[in-house]
Tab-separated table of C-alpha atoms (C1' of nucleotides) in Angstrom:
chain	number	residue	atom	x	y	z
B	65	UNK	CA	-1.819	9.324	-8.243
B	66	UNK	CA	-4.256	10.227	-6.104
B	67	UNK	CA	-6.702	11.469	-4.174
B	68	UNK	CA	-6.789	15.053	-6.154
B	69	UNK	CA	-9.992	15.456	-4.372
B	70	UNK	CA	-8.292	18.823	-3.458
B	71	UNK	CA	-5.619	19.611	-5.316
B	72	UNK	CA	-3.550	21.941	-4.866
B	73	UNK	CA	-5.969	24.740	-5.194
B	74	UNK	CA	-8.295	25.202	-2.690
B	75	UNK	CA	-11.196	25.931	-4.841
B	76	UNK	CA	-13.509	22.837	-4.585
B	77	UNK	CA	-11.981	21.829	-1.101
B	78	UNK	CA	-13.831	21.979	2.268
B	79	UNK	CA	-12.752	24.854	3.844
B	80	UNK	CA	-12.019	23.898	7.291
B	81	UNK	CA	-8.859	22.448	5.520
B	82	UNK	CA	-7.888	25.580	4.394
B	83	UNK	CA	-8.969	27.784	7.511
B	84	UNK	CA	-6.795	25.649	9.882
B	85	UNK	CA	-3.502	25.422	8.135
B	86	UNK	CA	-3.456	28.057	5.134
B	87	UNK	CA	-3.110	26.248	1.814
B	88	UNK	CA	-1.958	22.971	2.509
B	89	UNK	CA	-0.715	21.311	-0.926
B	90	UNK	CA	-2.517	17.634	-1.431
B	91	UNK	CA	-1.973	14.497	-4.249
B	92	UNK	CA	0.827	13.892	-6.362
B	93	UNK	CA	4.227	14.834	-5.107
B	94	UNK	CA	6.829	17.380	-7.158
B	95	UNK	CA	10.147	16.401	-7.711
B	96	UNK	CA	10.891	19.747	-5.813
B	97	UNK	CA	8.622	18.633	-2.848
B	98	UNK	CA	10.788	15.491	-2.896
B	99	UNK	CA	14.396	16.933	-3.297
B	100	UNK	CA	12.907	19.418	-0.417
B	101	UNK	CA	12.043	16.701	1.870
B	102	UNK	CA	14.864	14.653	1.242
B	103	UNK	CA	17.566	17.213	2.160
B	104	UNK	CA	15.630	18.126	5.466
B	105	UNK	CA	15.823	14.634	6.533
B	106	UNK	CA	19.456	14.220	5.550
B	107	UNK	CA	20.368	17.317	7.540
B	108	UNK	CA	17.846	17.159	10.438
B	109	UNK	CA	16.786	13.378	10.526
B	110	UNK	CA	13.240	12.388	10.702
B	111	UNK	CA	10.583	12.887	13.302
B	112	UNK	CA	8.095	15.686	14.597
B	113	UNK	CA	6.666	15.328	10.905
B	114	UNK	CA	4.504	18.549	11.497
B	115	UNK	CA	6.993	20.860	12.400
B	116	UNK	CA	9.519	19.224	9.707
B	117	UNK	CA	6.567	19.720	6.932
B	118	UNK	CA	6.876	23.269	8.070
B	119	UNK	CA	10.328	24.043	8.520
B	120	UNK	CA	11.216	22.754	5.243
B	121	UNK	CA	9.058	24.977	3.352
B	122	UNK	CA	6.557	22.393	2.019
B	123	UNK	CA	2.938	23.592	1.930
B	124	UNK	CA	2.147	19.533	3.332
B	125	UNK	CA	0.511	18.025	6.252
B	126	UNK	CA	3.318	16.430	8.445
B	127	UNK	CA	0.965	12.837	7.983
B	128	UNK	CA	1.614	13.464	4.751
B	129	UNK	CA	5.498	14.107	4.503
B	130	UNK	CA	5.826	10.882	6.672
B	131	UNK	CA	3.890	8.955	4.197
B	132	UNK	CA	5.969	9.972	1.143
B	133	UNK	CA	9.115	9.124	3.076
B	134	UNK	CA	8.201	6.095	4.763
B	135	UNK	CA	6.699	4.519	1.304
B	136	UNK	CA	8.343	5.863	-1.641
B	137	UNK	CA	11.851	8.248	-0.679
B	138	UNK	CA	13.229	6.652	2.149
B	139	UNK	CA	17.101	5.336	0.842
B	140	UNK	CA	15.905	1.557	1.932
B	141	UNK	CA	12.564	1.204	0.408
B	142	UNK	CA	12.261	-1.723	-1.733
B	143	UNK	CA	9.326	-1.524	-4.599
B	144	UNK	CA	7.907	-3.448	-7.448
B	145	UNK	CA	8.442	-7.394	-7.983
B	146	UNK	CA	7.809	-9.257	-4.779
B	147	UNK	CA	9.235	-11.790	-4.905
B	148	UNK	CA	8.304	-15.930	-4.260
B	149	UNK	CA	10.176	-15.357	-0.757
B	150	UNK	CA	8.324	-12.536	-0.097
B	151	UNK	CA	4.965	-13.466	-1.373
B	152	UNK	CA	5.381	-16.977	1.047
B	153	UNK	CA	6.336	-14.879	3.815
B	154	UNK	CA	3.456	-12.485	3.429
B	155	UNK	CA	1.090	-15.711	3.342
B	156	UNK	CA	2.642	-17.377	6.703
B	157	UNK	CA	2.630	-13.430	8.833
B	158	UNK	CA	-0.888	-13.145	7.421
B	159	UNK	CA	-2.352	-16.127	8.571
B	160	UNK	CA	-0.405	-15.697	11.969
B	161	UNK	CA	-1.352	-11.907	12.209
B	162	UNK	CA	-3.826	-10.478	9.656
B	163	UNK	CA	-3.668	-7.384	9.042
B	164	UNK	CA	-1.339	-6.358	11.038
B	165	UNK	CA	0.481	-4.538	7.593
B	166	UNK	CA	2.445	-2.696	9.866
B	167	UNK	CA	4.089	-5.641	11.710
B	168	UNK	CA	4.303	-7.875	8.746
B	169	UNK	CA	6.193	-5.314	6.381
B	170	UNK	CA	9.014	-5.566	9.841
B	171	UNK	CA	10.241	-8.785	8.215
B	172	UNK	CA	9.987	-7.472	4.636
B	173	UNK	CA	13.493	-5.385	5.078
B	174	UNK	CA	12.348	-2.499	2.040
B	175	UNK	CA	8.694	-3.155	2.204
B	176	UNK	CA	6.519	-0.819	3.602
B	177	UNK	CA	2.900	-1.800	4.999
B	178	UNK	CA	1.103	-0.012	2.424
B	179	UNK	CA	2.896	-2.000	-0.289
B	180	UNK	CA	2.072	-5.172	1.596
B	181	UNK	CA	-1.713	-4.283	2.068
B	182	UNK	CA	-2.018	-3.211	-1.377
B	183	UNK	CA	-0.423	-6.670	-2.701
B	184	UNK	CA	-2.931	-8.586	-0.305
B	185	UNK	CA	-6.016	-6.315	-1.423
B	186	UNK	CA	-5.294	-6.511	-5.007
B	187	UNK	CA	-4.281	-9.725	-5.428
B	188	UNK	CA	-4.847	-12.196	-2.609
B	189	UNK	CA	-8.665	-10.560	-1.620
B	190	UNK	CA	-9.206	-10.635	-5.143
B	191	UNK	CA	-8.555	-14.385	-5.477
B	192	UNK	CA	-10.652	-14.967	-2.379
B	193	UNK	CA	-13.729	-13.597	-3.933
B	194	UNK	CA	-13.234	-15.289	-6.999
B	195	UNK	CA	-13.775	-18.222	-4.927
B	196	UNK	CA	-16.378	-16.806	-3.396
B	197	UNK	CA	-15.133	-16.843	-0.160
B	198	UNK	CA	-14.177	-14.350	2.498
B	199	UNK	CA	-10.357	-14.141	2.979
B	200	UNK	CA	-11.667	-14.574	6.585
B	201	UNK	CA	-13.060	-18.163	6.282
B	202	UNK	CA	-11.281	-21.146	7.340
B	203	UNK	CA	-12.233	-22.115	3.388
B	204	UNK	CA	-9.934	-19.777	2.291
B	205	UNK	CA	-6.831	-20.248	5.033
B	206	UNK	CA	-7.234	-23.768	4.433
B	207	UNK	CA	-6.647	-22.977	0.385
B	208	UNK	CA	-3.680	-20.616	1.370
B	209	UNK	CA	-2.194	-23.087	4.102
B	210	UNK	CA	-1.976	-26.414	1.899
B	211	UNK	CA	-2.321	-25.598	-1.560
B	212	UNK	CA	-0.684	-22.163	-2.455
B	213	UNK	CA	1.912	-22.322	0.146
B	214	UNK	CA	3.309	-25.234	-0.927
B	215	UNK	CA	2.959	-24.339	-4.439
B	216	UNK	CA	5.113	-21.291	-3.691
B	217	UNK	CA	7.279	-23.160	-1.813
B	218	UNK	CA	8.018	-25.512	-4.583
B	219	UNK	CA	8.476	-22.666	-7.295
B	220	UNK	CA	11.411	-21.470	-4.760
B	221	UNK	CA	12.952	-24.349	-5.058
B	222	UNK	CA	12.668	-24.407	-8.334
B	223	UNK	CA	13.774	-21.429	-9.261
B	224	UNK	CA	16.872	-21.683	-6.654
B	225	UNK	CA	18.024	-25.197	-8.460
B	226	UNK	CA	17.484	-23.820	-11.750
B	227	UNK	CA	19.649	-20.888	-11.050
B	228	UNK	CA	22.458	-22.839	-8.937
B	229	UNK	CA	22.762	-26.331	-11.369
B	230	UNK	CA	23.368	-25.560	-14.870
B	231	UNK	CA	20.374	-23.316	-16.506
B	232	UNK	CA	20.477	-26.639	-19.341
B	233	UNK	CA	18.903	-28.818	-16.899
B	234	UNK	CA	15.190	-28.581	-16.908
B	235	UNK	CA	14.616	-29.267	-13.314
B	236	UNK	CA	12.748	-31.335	-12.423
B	237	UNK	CA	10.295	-29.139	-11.721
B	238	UNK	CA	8.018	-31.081	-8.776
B	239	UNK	CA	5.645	-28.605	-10.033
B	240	UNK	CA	2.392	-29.480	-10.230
B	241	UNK	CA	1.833	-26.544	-12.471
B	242	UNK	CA	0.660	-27.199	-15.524
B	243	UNK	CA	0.846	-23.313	-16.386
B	244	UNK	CA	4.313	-22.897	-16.138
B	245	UNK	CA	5.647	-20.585	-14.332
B	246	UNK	CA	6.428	-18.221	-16.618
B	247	UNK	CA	6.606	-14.627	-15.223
B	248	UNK	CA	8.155	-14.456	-11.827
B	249	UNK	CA	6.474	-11.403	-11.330
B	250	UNK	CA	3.321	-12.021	-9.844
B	251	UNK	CA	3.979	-9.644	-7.855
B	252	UNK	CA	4.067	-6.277	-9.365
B	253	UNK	CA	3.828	-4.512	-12.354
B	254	UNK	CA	1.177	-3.236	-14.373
B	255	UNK	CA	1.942	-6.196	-17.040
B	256	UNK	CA	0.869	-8.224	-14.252
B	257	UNK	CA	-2.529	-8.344	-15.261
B	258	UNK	CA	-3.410	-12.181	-15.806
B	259	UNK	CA	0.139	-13.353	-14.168
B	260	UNK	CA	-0.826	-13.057	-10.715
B	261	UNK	CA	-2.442	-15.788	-8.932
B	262	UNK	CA	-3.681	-17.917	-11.728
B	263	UNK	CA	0.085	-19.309	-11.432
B	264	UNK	CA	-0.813	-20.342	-8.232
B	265	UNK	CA	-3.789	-22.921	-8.932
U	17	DA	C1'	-7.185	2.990	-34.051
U	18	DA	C1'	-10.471	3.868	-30.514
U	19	DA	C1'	-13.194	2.709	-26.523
U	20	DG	C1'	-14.054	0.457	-22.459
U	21	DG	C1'	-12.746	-2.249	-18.624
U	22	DC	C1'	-9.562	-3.792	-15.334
U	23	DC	C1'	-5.584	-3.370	-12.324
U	24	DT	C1'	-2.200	-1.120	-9.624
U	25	DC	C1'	-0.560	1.740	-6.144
U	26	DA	C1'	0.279	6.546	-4.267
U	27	DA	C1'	-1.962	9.250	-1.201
U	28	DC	C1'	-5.713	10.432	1.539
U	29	DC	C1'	-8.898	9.849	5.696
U	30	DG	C1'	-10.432	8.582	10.220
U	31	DC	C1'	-9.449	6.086	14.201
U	32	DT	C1'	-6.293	4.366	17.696
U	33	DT	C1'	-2.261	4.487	20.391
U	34	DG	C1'	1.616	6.725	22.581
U	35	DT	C1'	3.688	10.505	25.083
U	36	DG	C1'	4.346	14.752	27.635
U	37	DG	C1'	2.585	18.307	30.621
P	107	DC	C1'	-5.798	10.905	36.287
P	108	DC	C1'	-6.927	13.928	32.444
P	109	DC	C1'	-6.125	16.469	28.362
P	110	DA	C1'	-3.814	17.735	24.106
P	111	DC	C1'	-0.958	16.799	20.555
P	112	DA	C1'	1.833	13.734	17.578
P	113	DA	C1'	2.615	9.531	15.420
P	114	DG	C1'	1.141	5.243	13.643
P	115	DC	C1'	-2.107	2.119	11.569
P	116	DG	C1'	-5.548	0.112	8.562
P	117	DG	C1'	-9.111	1.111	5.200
P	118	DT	C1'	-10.415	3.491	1.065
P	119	DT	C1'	-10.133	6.150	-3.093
P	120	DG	C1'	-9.293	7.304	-7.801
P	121	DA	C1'	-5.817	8.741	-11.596
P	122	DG	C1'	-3.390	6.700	-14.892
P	123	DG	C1'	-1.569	2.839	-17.397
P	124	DC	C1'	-2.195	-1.570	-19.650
P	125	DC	C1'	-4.986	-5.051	-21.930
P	126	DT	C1'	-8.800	-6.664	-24.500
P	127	DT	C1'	-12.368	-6.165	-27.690
DNA sequence: AAAGGCCTCAACCGCTTGTGG
DNA sequence: CCCACAAGCGGTTGAGGCCTT
């Protein structure tokens, strides 16, 4: 989805593009750019992404074949529905490292850092300004640190007791949540839409 | 049923950092 | 030490899908 801004074509493009590298393919991915990409890497392992991009035929930027691997066709990558676990753990690197996507998505086995950034932009910076406050402020970490961390912390454990004792018993939810916590997807999904942090307040 | 608005996330860009000559 | 190139990182963009009116 993309940044079309010069598709494939170079018509409406800047030219330098075009000048230095021939016609260099941008946005959306083919399923023949991917099957290409994929069976390089199988048979010649990743690395020197620029001459890879070449040698494997694909009219692509080497930034750009690492991208596509690293975030969507690599064999590990984990997407969609972060979970509680994750969403806590996100929270806790956060506030130790900010955004440091890179080194917080290294204890996220599957996530990558642009998954990670995207969850915090969408739905964490979004909360902040509904606050009116900058995800910066001590306001804010203070918010994170002894409201919503907790909160998420007891929705683990209530979701890992409901699971282990019998489904029958209601647990006894310590929640404080009045909304129930209905989806446990706040963390993905276009049906996300209200179900993201609301559950959290 | 259609239109408009909002949300998500793939992919891009520019800058920084690492490495080899 | 300096330069050039490659890789990595964080920020930003915008198409497309979903929801609401």
């Amino acid at each position: 989805m993309m940044d079309v801004k010069g598709s494939s074509n170079s018509s409406s493009t800047t030219h330098s593009d075009e000048e230095m590298t021939g016609d260099l393919r941008r946005g959306p991915w083919t399923v023949e750019e991917d099957f290409n990409l994929i069976n390089y890497i199988a048979t010649h392992g990743e690395g020197r992404w620029n001459s890879l991009a070449r040698c494997a035929g694909l009219k692509r930027t080497g930034k750009s074949c690492r991208l596509r691997w690293l975030n969507y066709l690599r064999p590990d990558v984990r997407r969609g529905n972060i979970t509680l676990e994750e969403q806590l753990m996100i929270l806790e690197l956060h506030s130790r490292w900010g955004n440091r996507w890179s080194k917080i998505a290294q204890h996220l086995p599957g996530r990558t850092d642009n998954e990670i950034k995207n969850y915090w932009r969408t739905r964490v910076q979004k909360h902040a300004k509904q606050l009116k406050c900058d995800v910066n402020s001590k306001q804010f970490k203070d918010t994170m640190r002894y409201l919503w961390m907790p909160r998420l912390i007891e929705r683990i454990q209530a979701a890992a007791s409901a699971t282990s004792a019998s489904p029958a018993a209601t647990v006894s939810a310590p929640a404080t949540d009045h909304h129930s916590v209905s989806n446990s997807d706040v963390g993905t999904g276009k049906p996300g839409h209200g179900a993201t942090w609301g559950q959290w307040q």
